[in-house]
Amino acid sequence: MARNRPGLPAPQCDPESSGQALFALVKRLFPICRSITGEGVRETLRILRESVPLVIHEVATGTPVFDWEVPKEWNIRDAYIKDMSGRRIVDFNNSSLHVVSYSIPVRATLSLEALRSHLHTLPEHPDWIPYRTSYWNENWGFCLPHALLQQMQDAAYDVCIDSTLQDGHLTYAEYLIPGESEDEVLLFSHTCHPSMCNDNCTGLAVTAALAHRLSERRPRYSYRFVWAPGTIGSLTWLSRNRETVGRIRHGLVLTGLGDPGGFTYKRSRRGDAAIDRIVPWVLRGRDPQARIDDFSVYGYDERQFCSPGFNLPVGRLTRTPYGEYPQYHTSADDLCFIAPDQLAEALAVLLDIVDVIEVGERRYVNTSPHGEPRLGKRGLFRPTGGVGLSGREAALLWMLNLSDGSHSVIDIAERANLDFTTLASAISDLVACGLLI
Ligand code: ZN
């Protein structure tokens, strides 16, 4: 993907952002039992802090957050179901998905009938463990393969959930890359899912790598990365930054970036924000089948950023959207469901999006607007005529024609139907020979 990026340094080869490195980071994050609060989130953020010097914030239980409040902090050490022979048939140590997130502590011997209402399975996928939560209703439960439930025939089982649910903190992290302008680009990824890869370890790994790459630059915009639990985390961040969110010019919610599907962009509530033009343009250049969805009221944290009181220009980029793949919110969203190449491609797409954010609204001016300048004598046109325009030559002519100070790069790209790589190269060459300023 070597090419010139207008106004930006040439990309460096960076082992931290190779597909293998991203995959290794996902693999490290995968086993951790994350939830909307607790040590799993802190451990996750400490690992991300090895890539970027993020700042960790702690917000106390009970803190009001708009119509919500920061919940009690949940932590868990162990959990199991033992059969009558004392054998652990369900063991939290094998998968953090085995316990309903936010389960209150329990130690009991229960009949299978009494236990059954606390067991969650997926009959349609009998070998998979489902992901279940009970954040706002105090309850407890186990998640297990349906095939295992069908084998359970003992009269009674010992159950133990060695958890705590008490006053503590909600933990989130921020990392700001200051740019020439105080105008900000917000990049948000949720931190609250236990052992699942696509949702949400891929988002954590790719955003950390993106932050690492951008930290080497002095961009035009300031880039603010936020890693926080879903819903209550983005709400908490918004409530603590209410006075400054007006600086956000572009934003993306990022997760689900490692599955084999194509990319999907969900537009902001505004629908016509610059980010709603930038991302589709980048995706079109890479994948003609890329899907663009209109805003809807359900989804990830774009729901909060795009709530009517904020209405921020924040869209969402994923591969296959949540809920549209059978592995979603199950133990089958594992390391086999994602691949290094898909993670690397997601990072490359995001780097392209950043490049377009940096230059997309720029309005260049043609310094030789009276008639077409002679491109051949500058080495920009093929010496042999009569063979039709190449895409690159078309990009040169469109840039020269529409760079009258009133058309942005995005305007020109959309009007001429040009992909980003071709247009970026044309801009770079025209700037280099003084035809564009
Ligand atoms: Zn999810």
mmCIF file of N, CA and C in Angstrom, residues 259-321:
data_model
loop_
_atom_site.group_PDB
_atom_site.id
_atom_site.type_symbol
_atom_site.label_atom_id
_atom_site.label_comp_id
_atom_site.label_asym_id
_atom_site.label_seq_id
_atom_site.Cartn_x
_atom_site.Cartn_y
_atom_site.Cartn_z
ATOM 1 N N ASP A 259 -13.743 -10.168 11.763
ATOM 2 C CA ASP A 259 -14.461 -11.293 11.162
ATOM 3 C C ASP A 259 -14.254 -11.302 9.645
ATOM 4 N N PRO A 260 -14.654 -12.392 8.988
ATOM 5 C CA PRO A 260 -14.343 -12.499 7.557
ATOM 6 C C PRO A 260 -15.242 -11.655 6.647
ATOM 7 N N GLY A 261 -16.248 -11.008 7.189
ATOM 8 C CA GLY A 261 -17.181 -10.237 6.353
ATOM 9 C C GLY A 261 -16.575 -8.937 5.853
ATOM 10 N N GLY A 262 -17.277 -8.317 4.887
ATOM 11 C CA GLY A 262 -16.859 -7.009 4.384
ATOM 12 C C GLY A 262 -17.160 -5.922 5.403
ATOM 13 N N PHE A 263 -16.718 -4.699 5.096
ATOM 14 C CA PHE A 263 -16.915 -3.589 6.029
ATOM 15 C C PHE A 263 -18.336 -3.038 5.933
ATOM 16 N N THR A 264 -18.828 -2.547 7.077
ATOM 17 C CA THR A 264 -20.138 -1.905 7.139
ATOM 18 C C THR A 264 -19.977 -0.587 7.881
ATOM 19 N N TYR A 265 -20.446 0.485 7.263
ATOM 20 C CA TYR A 265 -20.448 1.783 7.942
ATOM 21 C C TYR A 265 -21.887 2.170 8.253
ATOM 22 N N LYS A 266 -22.109 2.574 9.486
ATOM 23 C CA LYS A 266 -23.425 3.064 9.884
ATOM 24 C C LYS A 266 -23.333 4.574 10.044
ATOM 25 N N ARG A 267 -24.166 5.277 9.313
ATOM 26 C CA ARG A 267 -24.104 6.734 9.318
ATOM 27 C C ARG A 267 -24.483 7.313 10.674
ATOM 28 N N SER A 268 -24.009 8.518 10.930
ATOM 29 C CA SER A 268 -24.406 9.249 12.129
ATOM 30 C C SER A 268 -25.887 9.620 12.023
ATOM 31 N N ARG A 269 -26.439 10.070 13.128
ATOM 32 C CA ARG A 269 -27.837 10.507 13.135
ATOM 33 C C ARG A 269 -28.056 11.647 12.148
ATOM 34 N N ARG A 270 -27.018 12.506 11.990
ATOM 35 C CA ARG A 270 -27.146 13.625 11.052
ATOM 36 C C ARG A 270 -27.287 13.121 9.615
ATOM 37 N N GLY A 271 -26.559 12.062 9.288
ATOM 38 C CA GLY A 271 -26.656 11.459 7.960
ATOM 39 C C GLY A 271 -25.853 12.166 6.894
ATOM 40 N N ASP A 272 -25.577 13.467 7.083
ATOM 41 C CA ASP A 272 -24.823 14.212 6.076
ATOM 42 C C ASP A 272 -23.574 14.857 6.674
ATOM 43 N N ALA A 273 -23.124 14.324 7.804
ATOM 44 C CA ALA A 273 -21.879 14.837 8.400
ATOM 45 C C ALA A 273 -20.710 14.473 7.487
ATOM 46 N N ALA A 274 -19.603 15.183 7.631
ATOM 47 C CA ALA A 274 -18.433 14.894 6.781
ATOM 48 C C ALA A 274 -18.013 13.433 6.920
ATOM 49 N N ILE A 275 -18.064 12.885 8.136
ATOM 50 C CA ILE A 275 -17.653 11.487 8.331
ATOM 51 C C ILE A 275 -18.561 10.551 7.525
ATOM 52 N N ASP A 276 -19.811 10.964 7.311
ATOM 53 C CA ASP A 276 -20.752 10.145 6.532
ATOM 54 C C ASP A 276 -20.411 10.150 5.040
ATOM 55 N N ARG A 277 -19.563 11.063 4.609
ATOM 56 C CA ARG A 277 -19.081 11.056 3.220
ATOM 57 C C ARG A 277 -17.693 10.414 3.157
ATOM 58 N N ILE A 278 -16.888 10.688 4.183
ATOM 59 C CA ILE A 278 -15.492 10.237 4.165
ATOM 60 C C ILE A 278 -15.393 8.710 4.205
ATOM 61 N N VAL A 279 -16.078 8.084 5.151
ATOM 62 C CA VAL A 279 -15.911 6.636 5.315
ATOM 63 C C VAL A 279 -16.439 5.874 4.098
ATOM 64 N N PRO A 280 -17.635 6.190 3.592
ATOM 65 C CA PRO A 280 -18.080 5.470 2.391
ATOM 66 C C PRO A 280 -17.116 5.624 1.218
ATOM 67 N N TRP A 281 -16.523 6.804 1.097
ATOM 68 C CA TRP A 281 -15.588 7.024 -0.017
ATOM 69 C C TRP A 281 -14.371 6.113 0.120
ATOM 70 N N VAL A 282 -13.796 6.049 1.329
ATOM 71 C CA VAL A 282 -12.639 5.178 1.551
ATOM 72 C C VAL A 282 -13.025 3.726 1.303
ATOM 73 N N LEU A 283 -14.185 3.316 1.819
ATOM 74 C CA LEU A 283 -14.584 1.911 1.674
ATOM 75 C C LEU A 283 -14.833 1.554 0.211
ATOM 76 N N ARG A 284 -15.437 2.475 -0.528
ATOM 77 C CA ARG A 284 -15.720 2.208 -1.953
ATOM 78 C C ARG A 284 -14.436 1.909 -2.716
ATOM 79 N N GLY A 285 -13.362 2.603 -2.356
ATOM 80 C CA GLY A 285 -12.092 2.404 -3.048
ATOM 81 C C GLY A 285 -11.476 1.040 -2.764
ATOM 82 N N ARG A 286 -11.854 0.440 -1.654
ATOM 83 C CA ARG A 286 -11.277 -0.850 -1.268
ATOM 84 C C ARG A 286 -12.195 -2.008 -1.584
ATOM 85 N N ASP A 287 -13.496 -1.778 -1.449
ATOM 86 C CA ASP A 287 -14.440 -2.893 -1.572
ATOM 87 C C ASP A 287 -15.756 -2.359 -2.136
ATOM 88 N N PRO A 288 -16.009 -2.610 -3.429
ATOM 89 C CA PRO A 288 -17.250 -2.088 -4.028
ATOM 90 C C PRO A 288 -18.501 -2.632 -3.338
ATOM 91 N N GLN A 289 -18.356 -3.741 -2.613
ATOM 92 C CA GLN A 289 -19.513 -4.336 -1.935
ATOM 93 C C GLN A 289 -19.693 -3.783 -0.519
ATOM 94 N N ALA A 290 -18.826 -2.888 -0.101
ATOM 95 C CA ALA A 290 -18.933 -2.365 1.267
ATOM 96 C C ALA A 290 -20.340 -1.822 1.497
ATOM 97 N N ARG A 291 -20.826 -2.046 2.696
ATOM 98 C CA ARG A 291 -22.232 -1.727 2.986
ATOM 99 C C ARG A 291 -22.318 -0.426 3.777
ATOM 100 N N ILE A 292 -23.254 0.414 3.400
ATOM 101 C CA ILE A 292 -23.483 1.666 4.118
ATOM 102 C C ILE A 292 -24.904 1.614 4.665
ATOM 103 N N ASP A 293 -25.029 1.690 5.977
ATOM 104 C CA ASP A 293 -26.348 1.649 6.613
ATOM 105 C C ASP A 293 -26.721 3.042 7.114
ATOM 106 N N ASP A 294 -28.010 3.327 7.057
ATOM 107 C CA ASP A 294 -28.489 4.561 7.664
ATOM 108 C C ASP A 294 -28.447 4.436 9.188
ATOM 109 N N PHE A 295 -28.506 5.559 9.863
ATOM 110 C CA PHE A 295 -28.552 5.552 11.330
ATOM 111 C C PHE A 295 -29.797 4.801 11.801
ATOM 112 N N SER A 296 -29.639 4.077 12.881
ATOM 113 C CA SER A 296 -30.791 3.464 13.546
ATOM 114 C C SER A 296 -30.569 3.604 15.047
ATOM 115 N N VAL A 297 -31.641 3.423 15.800
ATOM 116 C CA VAL A 297 -31.567 3.752 17.234
ATOM 117 C C VAL A 297 -31.014 2.622 18.078
ATOM 118 N N TYR A 298 -30.719 1.480 17.466
ATOM 119 C CA TYR A 298 -30.102 0.423 18.248
ATOM 120 C C TYR A 298 -28.694 0.178 17.731
ATOM 121 N N GLY A 299 -27.830 -0.373 18.597
ATOM 122 C CA GLY A 299 -26.471 -0.638 18.158
ATOM 123 C C GLY A 299 -25.498 -0.490 19.300
ATOM 124 N N TYR A 300 -24.335 0.056 19.013
ATOM 125 C CA TYR A 300 -23.302 0.262 20.033
ATOM 126 C C TYR A 300 -23.416 1.691 20.583
ATOM 127 N N ASP A 301 -22.275 2.263 20.943
ATOM 128 C CA ASP A 301 -22.313 3.544 21.667
ATOM 129 C C ASP A 301 -22.630 4.752 20.801
ATOM 130 N N GLU A 302 -22.761 4.544 19.489
ATOM 131 C CA GLU A 302 -23.255 5.644 18.648
ATOM 132 C C GLU A 302 -24.642 6.084 19.124
ATOM 133 N N ARG A 303 -25.345 5.195 19.816
ATOM 134 C CA ARG A 303 -26.665 5.578 20.357
ATOM 135 C C ARG A 303 -26.550 6.732 21.329
ATOM 136 N N GLN A 304 -25.467 6.732 22.115
ATOM 137 C CA GLN A 304 -25.290 7.808 23.094
ATOM 138 C C GLN A 304 -24.743 9.074 22.425
ATOM 139 N N PHE A 305 -23.707 8.900 21.586
ATOM 140 C CA PHE A 305 -23.113 10.073 20.924
ATOM 141 C C PHE A 305 -24.131 10.748 20.000
ATOM 142 N N CYS A 306 -25.049 9.959 19.452
ATOM 143 C CA CYS A 306 -26.052 10.487 18.526
ATOM 144 C C CYS A 306 -27.409 10.677 19.205
ATOM 145 N N SER A 307 -27.434 10.676 20.550
ATOM 146 C CA SER A 307 -28.699 10.999 21.230
ATOM 147 C C SER A 307 -29.008 12.470 20.941
ATOM 148 N N PRO A 308 -30.285 12.858 20.971
ATOM 149 C CA PRO A 308 -30.631 14.188 20.456
ATOM 150 C C PRO A 308 -29.965 15.336 21.203
ATOM 151 N N GLY A 309 -29.651 15.149 22.490
ATOM 152 C CA GLY A 309 -28.994 16.213 23.241
ATOM 153 C C GLY A 309 -27.564 16.470 22.783
ATOM 154 N N PHE A 310 -26.955 15.503 22.131
ATOM 155 C CA PHE A 310 -25.577 15.661 21.629
ATOM 156 C C PHE A 310 -25.548 15.720 20.099
ATOM 157 N N ASN A 311 -26.168 14.748 19.446
ATOM 158 C CA ASN A 311 -26.252 14.710 17.975
ATOM 159 C C ASN A 311 -24.882 14.933 17.338
ATOM 160 N N LEU A 312 -23.892 14.200 17.841
ATOM 161 C CA LEU A 312 -22.516 14.388 17.361
ATOM 162 C C LEU A 312 -22.323 13.690 16.009
ATOM 163 N N PRO A 313 -21.351 14.162 15.221
ATOM 164 C CA PRO A 313 -21.080 13.525 13.920
ATOM 165 C C PRO A 313 -20.264 12.251 14.118
ATOM 166 N N VAL A 314 -20.887 11.236 14.697
ATOM 167 C CA VAL A 314 -20.208 9.984 15.032
ATOM 168 C C VAL A 314 -20.917 8.829 14.335
ATOM 169 N N GLY A 315 -20.193 8.146 13.469
ATOM 170 C CA GLY A 315 -20.713 6.952 12.811
ATOM 171 C C GLY A 315 -20.096 5.712 13.434
ATOM 172 N N ARG A 316 -20.344 4.572 12.814
ATOM 173 C CA ARG A 316 -19.820 3.316 13.362
ATOM 174 C C ARG A 316 -19.237 2.484 12.235
ATOM 175 N N LEU A 317 -18.026 1.991 12.450
ATOM 176 C CA LEU A 317 -17.401 1.123 11.454
ATOM 177 C C LEU A 317 -17.179 -0.258 12.051
ATOM 178 N N THR A 318 -17.711 -1.271 11.371
ATOM 179 C CA THR A 318 -17.477 -2.670 11.742
ATOM 180 C C THR A 318 -17.258 -3.451 10.446
ATOM 181 N N ARG A 319 -17.002 -4.716 10.581
ATOM 182 C CA ARG A 319 -17.170 -5.615 9.437
ATOM 183 C C ARG A 319 -18.651 -6.037 9.486
ATOM 184 N N THR A 320 -18.935 -7.321 9.649
ATOM 185 C CA THR A 320 -20.343 -7.722 9.733
ATOM 186 C C THR A 320 -20.968 -7.077 10.974
ATOM 187 N N PRO A 321 -22.105 -6.410 10.824
ATOM 188 C CA PRO A 321 -22.709 -5.771 12.010
ATOM 189 C C PRO A 321 -23.087 -6.791 13.089
#
